Amino acid sequence: MIAPLDEAIAELVHDGDTVALEGFTHLIPVEAGHEIIRRGLRDLTLVRMTPDIVYDRMIGAGCARKLVFSWGGNPGVGSLHRFRDAVSAGWPAPLEIEEHSHAGMANRYLAGASGLPFAILRGYSGTDLVTHNPHIKTVTCPFTGQEVAAVPALNPDVTIIHAQRADRAGNVQLWGIIGIQKEAALAADRVLVTVEEIVDTLEPVPGQVVLPSRVVDRVSVVPGGAAPSYAHGYYERDNDAYKAWDAIGRDRDAFTRWLADLTSAATATSGETL
């Protein structure tokens, strides 16, 4: 259950997989994304409601074939320049995009977690996403005759999230601002959770989400694994790092140097065994 991050990524993530790295505002599994880059994985369909700098890095490294998302940007700073370069210039490889609303993405995960083939919602009314995304359909309610949008269930091959802690049995506990992590995990075939620490007992905290070990395949101990985002109760957001990424991501040569440094560095992770 508990394994070093490099071993967990090697076991669970493969070329061509659909991979979701979820986390909202904090608990973003950045170091797991870096390990995917280090392993040179290719042709991934990356899924995330709010892709930010970790997906910018993965796209720039050539890991992605397609991005499924509902908003993308460097939060509080501006654009994702590696993302823009891949879409507009095909560098380092062409990137297919599939855009949804936040509500559409959330409902897709929920349908996947619930074992349903699709989800329905009103969220696309008045937008032009329907004309650009063939995965958004219109259906008629059999009870009221109302027209609503339908979107297919989202079932990633692998979902990766970051959490504050897990116990030695692999039960995972996270708290603070929670996004769609629970649903993304329940919808996936395989689940990897990076955590700040392993504890003997998961003491209850307000607003917690607990993922039982039966839905988690591997847990990797990665202190600081969400940086430069924050982990509530452990460390704060590194705003300077987000600002610094703008200059790095904007320039291909600067990014290439950053990528060389990342891929040549030893994996800065730790692991525990039961």
PDB file of C-alpha atoms in Angstrom:
ATOM      1  CA  MET A   1       0.000   0.000   0.000  1.00  0.00           C
ATOM      2  CA  ILE A   2       2.679   2.522   1.029  1.00  0.00           C
ATOM      3  CA  ALA A   3       5.409   2.964  -1.580  1.00  0.00           C
ATOM      4  CA  PRO A   4       7.993   5.537  -2.694  1.00  0.00           C
ATOM      5  CA  LEU A   5       6.624   7.982  -5.248  1.00  0.00           C
ATOM      6  CA  ASP A   6       8.845   6.822  -8.114  1.00  0.00           C
ATOM      7  CA  GLU A   7       7.729   3.220  -7.625  1.00  0.00           C
ATOM      8  CA  ALA A   8       4.071   4.192  -7.333  1.00  0.00           C
ATOM      9  CA  ILE A   9       4.135   6.259 -10.526  1.00  0.00           C
ATOM     10  CA  ALA A  10       5.954   3.483 -12.390  1.00  0.00           C
ATOM     11  CA  GLU A  11       3.329   0.978 -11.285  1.00  0.00           C
ATOM     12  CA  LEU A  12       0.168   3.016 -11.763  1.00  0.00           C
ATOM     13  CA  VAL A  13       0.736   5.472 -14.638  1.00  0.00           C
ATOM     14  CA  HIS A  14       1.442   4.336 -18.185  1.00  0.00           C
ATOM     15  CA  ASP A  15       1.835   5.916 -21.605  1.00  0.00           C
ATOM     16  CA  GLY A  16      -1.556   6.709 -23.140  1.00  0.00           C
ATOM     17  CA  ASP A  17      -3.428   6.795 -19.813  1.00  0.00           C
ATOM     18  CA  THR A  18      -6.099   9.289 -18.856  1.00  0.00           C
ATOM     19  CA  VAL A  19      -4.695  10.891 -15.719  1.00  0.00           C
ATOM     20  CA  ALA A  20      -6.393  13.287 -13.298  1.00  0.00           C
ATOM     21  CA  LEU A  21      -4.319  15.326 -10.837  1.00  0.00           C
ATOM     22  CA  GLU A  22      -6.933  17.065  -8.734  1.00  0.00           C
ATOM     23  CA  GLY A  23      -6.797  19.562  -5.895  1.00  0.00           C
ATOM     24  CA  PHE A  24      -8.380  22.978  -5.552  1.00  0.00           C
ATOM     25  CA  THR A  25      -6.333  25.990  -4.374  1.00  0.00           C
ATOM     26  CA  HIS A  26      -4.288  23.744  -2.094  1.00  0.00           C
ATOM     27  CA  LEU A  27      -3.318  20.079  -1.904  1.00  0.00           C
ATOM     28  CA  ILE A  28      -2.327  20.106  -5.576  1.00  0.00           C
ATOM     29  CA  PRO A  29      -0.160  17.016  -6.307  1.00  0.00           C
ATOM     30  CA  VAL A  30       2.705  18.962  -7.876  1.00  0.00           C
ATOM     31  CA  GLU A  31       5.531  16.591  -7.025  1.00  0.00           C
ATOM     32  CA  ALA A  32       3.595  13.655  -8.505  1.00  0.00           C
ATOM     33  CA  GLY A  33       3.357  15.645 -11.731  1.00  0.00           C
ATOM     34  CA  HIS A  34       7.112  16.205 -11.612  1.00  0.00           C
ATOM     35  CA  GLU A  35       7.693  12.473 -11.247  1.00  0.00           C
ATOM     36  CA  ILE A  36       5.532  11.832 -14.324  1.00  0.00           C
ATOM     37  CA  ILE A  37       7.800  14.262 -16.188  1.00  0.00           C
ATOM     38  CA  ARG A  38      10.936  12.544 -14.913  1.00  0.00           C
ATOM     39  CA  ARG A  39       9.694   9.185 -16.130  1.00  0.00           C
ATOM     40  CA  GLY A  40       9.172  10.583 -19.633  1.00  0.00           C
ATOM     41  CA  LEU A  41       5.575   9.418 -19.905  1.00  0.00           C
ATOM     42  CA  ARG A  42       3.861  10.305 -23.188  1.00  0.00           C
ATOM     43  CA  ASP A  43       0.465  10.542 -24.904  1.00  0.00           C
ATOM     44  CA  LEU A  44      -1.403  11.222 -21.673  1.00  0.00           C
ATOM     45  CA  THR A  45      -4.883  12.662 -21.578  1.00  0.00           C
ATOM     46  CA  LEU A  46      -4.589  15.083 -18.682  1.00  0.00           C
ATOM     47  CA  VAL A  47      -7.781  15.874 -16.805  1.00  0.00           C
ATOM     48  CA  ARG A  48      -8.188  18.640 -14.265  1.00  0.00           C
ATOM     49  CA  MET A  49     -10.877  21.162 -13.479  1.00  0.00           C
ATOM     50  CA  THR A  50      -8.358  23.976 -13.015  1.00  0.00           C
ATOM     51  CA  PRO A  51      -5.025  23.163 -14.664  1.00  0.00           C
ATOM     52  CA  ASP A  52      -2.332  25.464 -13.342  1.00  0.00           C
ATOM     53  CA  ILE A  53       1.458  25.414 -13.340  1.00  0.00           C
ATOM     54  CA  VAL A  54       1.901  21.668 -12.771  1.00  0.00           C
ATOM     55  CA  TYR A  55      -0.015  20.933 -15.977  1.00  0.00           C
ATOM     56  CA  ASP A  56       1.840  23.735 -17.745  1.00  0.00           C
ATOM     57  CA  ARG A  57       5.046  21.913 -16.857  1.00  0.00           C
ATOM     58  CA  MET A  58       3.732  18.504 -17.920  1.00  0.00           C
ATOM     59  CA  ILE A  59       2.463  19.894 -21.231  1.00  0.00           C
ATOM     60  CA  GLY A  60       5.755  21.676 -21.869  1.00  0.00           C
ATOM     61  CA  ALA A  61       7.629  18.449 -21.124  1.00  0.00           C
ATOM     62  CA  GLY A  62       5.693  16.678 -23.871  1.00  0.00           C
ATOM     63  CA  CYS A  63       3.704  14.367 -21.593  1.00  0.00           C
ATOM     64  CA  ALA A  64       0.260  15.360 -22.870  1.00  0.00           C
ATOM     65  CA  ARG A  65      -1.686  14.502 -25.984  1.00  0.00           C
ATOM     66  CA  LYS A  66      -4.961  16.026 -24.785  1.00  0.00           C
ATOM     67  CA  LEU A  67      -6.212  18.289 -21.991  1.00  0.00           C
ATOM     68  CA  VAL A  68      -9.739  18.024 -20.567  1.00  0.00           C
ATOM     69  CA  PHE A  69     -10.490  20.997 -18.338  1.00  0.00           C
ATOM     70  CA  SER A  70     -12.825  23.821 -17.349  1.00  0.00           C
ATOM     71  CA  TRP A  71     -10.373  26.667 -16.627  1.00  0.00           C
ATOM     72  CA  GLY A  72      -6.646  27.085 -17.102  1.00  0.00           C
ATOM     73  CA  GLY A  73      -4.199  29.672 -15.829  1.00  0.00           C
ATOM     74  CA  ASN A  74      -1.424  30.618 -13.433  1.00  0.00           C
ATOM     75  CA  PRO A  75      -3.657  31.662 -10.506  1.00  0.00           C
ATOM     76  CA  GLY A  76      -3.185  35.275  -9.524  1.00  0.00           C
ATOM     77  CA  VAL A  77      -0.573  35.804 -12.251  1.00  0.00           C
ATOM     78  CA  GLY A  78      -1.848  35.157 -15.780  1.00  0.00           C
ATOM     79  CA  SER A  79      -1.581  32.670 -18.619  1.00  0.00           C
ATOM     80  CA  LEU A  80      -0.034  29.231 -18.853  1.00  0.00           C
ATOM     81  CA  HIS A  81       2.514  29.856 -21.582  1.00  0.00           C
ATOM     82  CA  ARG A  82       3.543  26.232 -22.214  1.00  0.00           C
ATOM     83  CA  PHE A  83      -0.150  25.387 -22.606  1.00  0.00           C
ATOM     84  CA  ARG A  84      -0.613  28.299 -25.019  1.00  0.00           C
ATOM     85  CA  ASP A  85       2.500  27.329 -27.001  1.00  0.00           C
ATOM     86  CA  ALA A  86       1.306  23.739 -27.386  1.00  0.00           C
ATOM     87  CA  VAL A  87      -2.131  24.820 -28.609  1.00  0.00           C
ATOM     88  CA  SER A  88      -1.041  27.658 -30.893  1.00  0.00           C
ATOM     89  CA  ALA A  89       2.306  26.370 -32.191  1.00  0.00           C
ATOM     90  CA  GLY A  90       2.308  22.641 -31.432  1.00  0.00           C
ATOM     91  CA  TRP A  91       5.434  22.934 -29.252  1.00  0.00           C
ATOM     92  CA  PRO A  92       6.723  20.544 -28.060  1.00  0.00           C
ATOM     93  CA  ALA A  93       3.803  18.556 -29.474  1.00  0.00           C
ATOM     94  CA  PRO A  94       0.264  19.377 -30.642  1.00  0.00           C
ATOM     95  CA  LEU A  95      -2.291  19.453 -27.827  1.00  0.00           C
ATOM     96  CA  GLU A  96      -5.956  18.582 -28.251  1.00  0.00           C
ATOM     97  CA  ILE A  97      -8.267  20.385 -25.859  1.00  0.00           C
ATOM     98  CA  GLU A  98     -11.746  19.583 -24.554  1.00  0.00           C
ATOM     99  CA  GLU A  99     -13.285  22.418 -22.556  1.00  0.00           C
ATOM    100  CA  HIS A 100     -16.204  22.172 -20.149  1.00  0.00           C
ATOM    101  CA  SER A 101     -17.763  24.364 -17.500  1.00  0.00           C
ATOM    102  CA  HIS A 102     -16.850  23.782 -13.852  1.00  0.00           C
ATOM    103  CA  ALA A 103     -20.311  22.340 -13.291  1.00  0.00           C
ATOM    104  CA  GLY A 104     -19.917  20.058 -16.285  1.00  0.00           C
ATOM    105  CA  MET A 105     -16.593  18.683 -15.081  1.00  0.00           C
ATOM    106  CA  ALA A 106     -17.843  18.196 -11.526  1.00  0.00           C
ATOM    107  CA  ASN A 107     -20.905  16.361 -12.759  1.00  0.00           C
ATOM    108  CA  ARG A 108     -18.807  14.184 -15.059  1.00  0.00           C
ATOM    109  CA  TYR A 109     -16.683  13.065 -12.110  1.00  0.00           C
ATOM    110  CA  LEU A 110     -19.802  12.505 -10.015  1.00  0.00           C
ATOM    111  CA  ALA A 111     -21.352  10.335 -12.711  1.00  0.00           C
ATOM    112  CA  GLY A 112     -18.147   8.348 -12.981  1.00  0.00           C
ATOM    113  CA  ALA A 113     -17.994   7.866  -9.217  1.00  0.00           C
ATOM    114  CA  SER A 114     -21.648   6.791  -9.187  1.00  0.00           C
ATOM    115  CA  GLY A 115     -21.285   4.200 -11.942  1.00  0.00           C
ATOM    116  CA  LEU A 116     -23.574   6.162 -14.257  1.00  0.00           C
ATOM    117  CA  PRO A 117     -22.934   6.584 -18.000  1.00  0.00           C
ATOM    118  CA  PHE A 118     -23.606  10.320 -18.073  1.00  0.00           C
ATOM    119  CA  ALA A 119     -24.703  13.330 -16.048  1.00  0.00           C
ATOM    120  CA  ILE A 120     -27.314  15.988 -16.758  1.00  0.00           C
ATOM    121  CA  LEU A 121     -27.237  19.675 -15.836  1.00  0.00           C
ATOM    122  CA  ARG A 122     -28.389  23.121 -16.888  1.00  0.00           C
ATOM    123  CA  GLY A 123     -24.901  24.587 -16.716  1.00  0.00           C
ATOM    124  CA  TYR A 124     -24.262  25.051 -20.457  1.00  0.00           C
ATOM    125  CA  SER A 125     -27.345  27.110 -21.167  1.00  0.00           C
ATOM    126  CA  GLY A 126     -26.398  30.352 -22.910  1.00  0.00           C
ATOM    127  CA  THR A 127     -22.798  29.335 -23.677  1.00  0.00           C
ATOM    128  CA  ASP A 128     -21.186  28.419 -26.980  1.00  0.00           C
ATOM    129  CA  LEU A 129     -19.348  25.412 -25.526  1.00  0.00           C
ATOM    130  CA  VAL A 130     -22.051  23.156 -26.958  1.00  0.00           C
ATOM    131  CA  THR A 131     -21.085  24.169 -30.496  1.00  0.00           C
ATOM    132  CA  HIS A 132     -17.378  23.493 -29.887  1.00  0.00           C
ATOM    133  CA  ASN A 133     -17.491  20.345 -27.757  1.00  0.00           C
ATOM    134  CA  PRO A 134     -19.081  17.225 -29.271  1.00  0.00           C
ATOM    135  CA  HIS A 135     -19.184  15.627 -25.819  1.00  0.00           C
ATOM    136  CA  ILE A 136     -21.964  17.957 -24.700  1.00  0.00           C
ATOM    137  CA  LYS A 137     -25.392  16.813 -25.841  1.00  0.00           C
ATOM    138  CA  THR A 138     -28.966  17.902 -25.214  1.00  0.00           C
ATOM    139  CA  VAL A 139     -31.554  15.490 -23.863  1.00  0.00           C
ATOM    140  CA  THR A 140     -35.230  15.802 -23.037  1.00  0.00           C
ATOM    141  CA  CYS A 141     -36.422  15.039 -19.525  1.00  0.00           C
ATOM    142  CA  PRO A 142     -38.949  12.181 -19.789  1.00  0.00           C
ATOM    143  CA  PHE A 143     -41.000  13.636 -16.938  1.00  0.00           C
ATOM    144  CA  THR A 144     -41.184  17.350 -17.686  1.00  0.00           C
ATOM    145  CA  GLY A 145     -40.127  17.681 -21.310  1.00  0.00           C
ATOM    146  CA  GLN A 146     -37.407  20.147 -20.279  1.00  0.00           C
ATOM    147  CA  GLU A 147     -34.254  20.298 -22.401  1.00  0.00           C
ATOM    148  CA  VAL A 148     -31.068  19.767 -20.367  1.00  0.00           C
ATOM    149  CA  ALA A 149     -27.396  19.218 -21.152  1.00  0.00           C
ATOM    150  CA  ALA A 150     -25.833  15.777 -20.886  1.00  0.00           C
ATOM    151  CA  VAL A 151     -22.132  15.033 -20.487  1.00  0.00           C
ATOM    152  CA  PRO A 152     -20.426  11.605 -20.401  1.00  0.00           C
ATOM    153  CA  ALA A 153     -19.116  10.149 -17.173  1.00  0.00           C
ATOM    154  CA  LEU A 154     -15.451  10.760 -16.477  1.00  0.00           C
ATOM    155  CA  ASN A 155     -13.513   7.675 -15.384  1.00  0.00           C
ATOM    156  CA  PRO A 156      -9.761   8.328 -15.345  1.00  0.00           C
ATOM    157  CA  ASP A 157      -7.366   5.435 -15.607  1.00  0.00           C
ATOM    158  CA  VAL A 158      -5.502   7.050 -12.711  1.00  0.00           C
ATOM    159  CA  THR A 159      -6.414   9.771 -10.240  1.00  0.00           C
ATOM    160  CA  ILE A 160      -3.639  11.350  -8.190  1.00  0.00           C
ATOM    161  CA  ILE A 161      -4.349  13.633  -5.230  1.00  0.00           C
ATOM    162  CA  HIS A 162      -2.370  15.098  -2.357  1.00  0.00           C
ATOM    163  CA  ALA A 163      -3.575  14.928   1.245  1.00  0.00           C
ATOM    164  CA  GLN A 164      -2.348  15.884   4.671  1.00  0.00           C
ATOM    165  CA  ARG A 165      -1.989  12.420   6.067  1.00  0.00           C
ATOM    166  CA  ALA A 166      -2.743   8.716   5.923  1.00  0.00           C
ATOM    167  CA  ASP A 167      -2.555   5.919   8.428  1.00  0.00           C
ATOM    168  CA  ARG A 168      -0.467   2.789   8.022  1.00  0.00           C
ATOM    169  CA  ALA A 169      -3.409   0.868   6.574  1.00  0.00           C
ATOM    170  CA  GLY A 170      -3.736   3.367   3.725  1.00  0.00           C
ATOM    171  CA  ASN A 171      -6.784   5.308   4.885  1.00  0.00           C
ATOM    172  CA  VAL A 172      -6.366   8.913   3.725  1.00  0.00           C
ATOM    173  CA  GLN A 173      -7.480  12.111   5.460  1.00  0.00           C
ATOM    174  CA  LEU A 174      -7.672  15.581   3.918  1.00  0.00           C
ATOM    175  CA  TRP A 175      -9.285  18.812   5.016  1.00  0.00           C
ATOM    176  CA  GLY A 176      -9.457  22.526   4.286  1.00  0.00           C
ATOM    177  CA  ILE A 177     -10.761  23.719   0.916  1.00  0.00           C
ATOM    178  CA  ILE A 178     -11.858  20.523  -0.796  1.00  0.00           C
ATOM    179  CA  GLY A 179     -12.493  20.382  -4.517  1.00  0.00           C
ATOM    180  CA  ILE A 180     -13.470  17.294  -6.483  1.00  0.00           C
ATOM    181  CA  GLN A 181     -10.797  14.963  -5.073  1.00  0.00           C
ATOM    182  CA  LYS A 182     -13.180  12.452  -3.506  1.00  0.00           C
ATOM    183  CA  GLU A 183     -15.283  12.038  -6.644  1.00  0.00           C
ATOM    184  CA  ALA A 184     -12.198  11.918  -8.886  1.00  0.00           C
ATOM    185  CA  ALA A 185     -10.748   9.137  -6.748  1.00  0.00           C
ATOM    186  CA  LEU A 186     -13.963   7.134  -6.661  1.00  0.00           C
ATOM    187  CA  ALA A 187     -14.340   7.467 -10.449  1.00  0.00           C
ATOM    188  CA  ALA A 188     -10.853   6.162 -11.274  1.00  0.00           C
ATOM    189  CA  ASP A 189      -9.560   2.677 -11.984  1.00  0.00           C
ATOM    190  CA  ARG A 190      -6.398   3.346  -9.959  1.00  0.00           C
ATOM    191  CA  VAL A 191      -5.706   5.866  -7.201  1.00  0.00           C
ATOM    192  CA  LEU A 192      -2.435   7.272  -5.898  1.00  0.00           C
ATOM    193  CA  VAL A 193      -2.364   9.627  -2.920  1.00  0.00           C
ATOM    194  CA  THR A 194       0.714  11.592  -1.898  1.00  0.00           C
ATOM    195  CA  VAL A 195       0.662  12.716   1.722  1.00  0.00           C
ATOM    196  CA  GLU A 196       2.585  14.945   4.077  1.00  0.00           C
ATOM    197  CA  GLU A 197       2.943  12.224   6.684  1.00  0.00           C
ATOM    198  CA  ILE A 198       1.911   8.790   7.879  1.00  0.00           C
ATOM    199  CA  VAL A 199       0.325   8.635  11.325  1.00  0.00           C
ATOM    200  CA  ASP A 200      -0.789   5.798  13.557  1.00  0.00           C
ATOM    201  CA  THR A 201      -4.279   7.244  14.075  1.00  0.00           C
ATOM    202  CA  LEU A 202      -6.340   9.647  11.971  1.00  0.00           C
ATOM    203  CA  GLU A 203      -7.627  12.076  14.570  1.00  0.00           C
ATOM    204  CA  PRO A 204     -10.887  13.747  13.393  1.00  0.00           C
ATOM    205  CA  VAL A 205     -10.651  17.355  12.186  1.00  0.00           C
ATOM    206  CA  PRO A 206     -13.468  19.725  11.109  1.00  0.00           C
ATOM    207  CA  GLY A 207     -14.591  19.356   7.518  1.00  0.00           C
ATOM    208  CA  GLN A 208     -12.492  16.296   6.837  1.00  0.00           C
ATOM    209  CA  VAL A 209     -12.801  13.890   3.932  1.00  0.00           C
ATOM    210  CA  VAL A 210     -11.577  10.360   4.570  1.00  0.00           C
ATOM    211  CA  LEU A 211     -10.862   7.997   1.688  1.00  0.00           C
ATOM    212  CA  PRO A 212     -10.859   4.397   2.919  1.00  0.00           C
ATOM    213  CA  SER A 213      -7.937   2.210   1.975  1.00  0.00           C
ATOM    214  CA  ARG A 214     -10.167   0.038  -0.212  1.00  0.00           C
ATOM    215  CA  VAL A 215     -10.370   2.814  -2.830  1.00  0.00           C
ATOM    216  CA  VAL A 216      -6.655   3.726  -2.690  1.00  0.00           C
ATOM    217  CA  ASP A 217      -4.022   1.675  -4.508  1.00  0.00           C
ATOM    218  CA  ARG A 218      -0.852   3.375  -3.298  1.00  0.00           C
ATOM    219  CA  VAL A 219       0.111   6.031  -0.762  1.00  0.00           C
ATOM    220  CA  SER A 220       3.432   7.860  -1.097  1.00  0.00           C
ATOM    221  CA  VAL A 221       4.920  10.008   1.643  1.00  0.00           C
ATOM    222  CA  VAL A 222       5.972  13.269  -0.013  1.00  0.00           C
ATOM    223  CA  PRO A 223       6.456  16.125   2.480  1.00  0.00           C
ATOM    224  CA  GLY A 224       5.943  19.398   0.643  1.00  0.00           C
ATOM    225  CA  GLY A 225       4.436  17.492  -2.268  1.00  0.00           C
ATOM    226  CA  ALA A 226       1.860  20.196  -2.969  1.00  0.00           C
ATOM    227  CA  ALA A 227       4.309  23.118  -3.112  1.00  0.00           C
ATOM    228  CA  PRO A 228       4.152  25.814  -4.357  1.00  0.00           C
ATOM    229  CA  SER A 229       0.451  25.433  -3.543  1.00  0.00           C
ATOM    230  CA  TYR A 230      -0.266  25.012   0.144  1.00  0.00           C
ATOM    231  CA  ALA A 231      -1.291  22.207   2.446  1.00  0.00           C
ATOM    232  CA  HIS A 232      -3.725  23.457   5.074  1.00  0.00           C
ATOM    233  CA  GLY A 233      -2.155  23.079   8.500  1.00  0.00           C
ATOM    234  CA  TYR A 234       1.318  22.299   7.114  1.00  0.00           C
ATOM    235  CA  TYR A 235       2.640  25.151   4.942  1.00  0.00           C
ATOM    236  CA  GLU A 236       1.499  28.245   3.072  1.00  0.00           C
ATOM    237  CA  ARG A 237       1.239  29.074  -0.607  1.00  0.00           C
ATOM    238  CA  ASP A 238       4.486  30.281  -2.193  1.00  0.00           C
ATOM    239  CA  ASN A 239       3.221  33.263  -4.168  1.00  0.00           C
ATOM    240  CA  ASP A 240       6.708  34.165  -5.370  1.00  0.00           C
ATOM    241  CA  ALA A 241       7.063  30.778  -7.040  1.00  0.00           C
ATOM    242  CA  TYR A 242       3.894  31.330  -9.052  1.00  0.00           C
ATOM    243  CA  LYS A 243       5.164  34.746 -10.135  1.00  0.00           C
ATOM    244  CA  ALA A 244       8.560  33.335 -11.050  1.00  0.00           C
ATOM    245  CA  TRP A 245       6.965  30.634 -13.189  1.00  0.00           C
ATOM    246  CA  ASP A 246       5.514  33.253 -15.516  1.00  0.00           C
ATOM    247  CA  ALA A 247       8.967  34.219 -16.801  1.00  0.00           C
ATOM    248  CA  ILE A 248      10.156  30.613 -17.010  1.00  0.00           C
ATOM    249  CA  GLY A 249       7.061  29.340 -18.768  1.00  0.00           C
ATOM    250  CA  ARG A 250       6.950  32.283 -21.156  1.00  0.00           C
ATOM    251  CA  ASP A 251      10.342  31.508 -22.746  1.00  0.00           C
ATOM    252  CA  ARG A 252      11.126  28.171 -24.421  1.00  0.00           C
ATOM    253  CA  ASP A 253      14.831  28.357 -23.596  1.00  0.00           C
ATOM    254  CA  ALA A 254      14.181  29.202 -19.950  1.00  0.00           C
ATOM    255  CA  PHE A 255      11.685  26.364 -19.723  1.00  0.00           C
ATOM    256  CA  THR A 256      14.096  23.936 -21.382  1.00  0.00           C
ATOM    257  CA  ARG A 257      16.737  24.812 -18.769  1.00  0.00           C
ATOM    258  CA  TRP A 258      14.185  24.339 -15.975  1.00  0.00           C
ATOM    259  CA  LEU A 259      13.184  20.973 -17.432  1.00  0.00           C
ATOM    260  CA  ALA A 260      16.794  19.829 -17.671  1.00  0.00           C
ATOM    261  CA  ASP A 261      17.333  20.709 -14.029  1.00  0.00           C
ATOM    262  CA  LEU A 262      14.206  18.807 -12.997  1.00  0.00           C
ATOM    263  CA  THR A 263      14.916  15.665 -14.966  1.00  0.00           C
ATOM    264  CA  SER A 264      18.565  15.499 -13.908  1.00  0.00           C
ATOM    265  CA  ALA A 265      17.776  15.890 -10.228  1.00  0.00           C
ATOM    266  CA  ALA A 266      17.305  12.882  -7.985  1.00  0.00           C
ATOM    267  CA  THR A 267      13.682  12.272  -7.052  1.00  0.00           C
ATOM    268  CA  ALA A 268      13.187  14.336  -3.901  1.00  0.00           C
ATOM    269  CA  THR A 269      10.722  12.022  -2.233  1.00  0.00           C
ATOM    270  CA  SER A 270      10.659   9.692   0.735  1.00  0.00           C
ATOM    271  CA  GLY A 271       8.785   6.455   1.266  1.00  0.00           C
ATOM    272  CA  GLU A 272       7.695   4.268   4.130  1.00  0.00           C
ATOM    273  CA  THR A 273       6.885   0.595   4.306  1.00  0.00           C
ATOM    274  CA  LEU A 274       4.456  -1.109   6.567  1.00  0.00           C
TER     275      LEU A 274
END
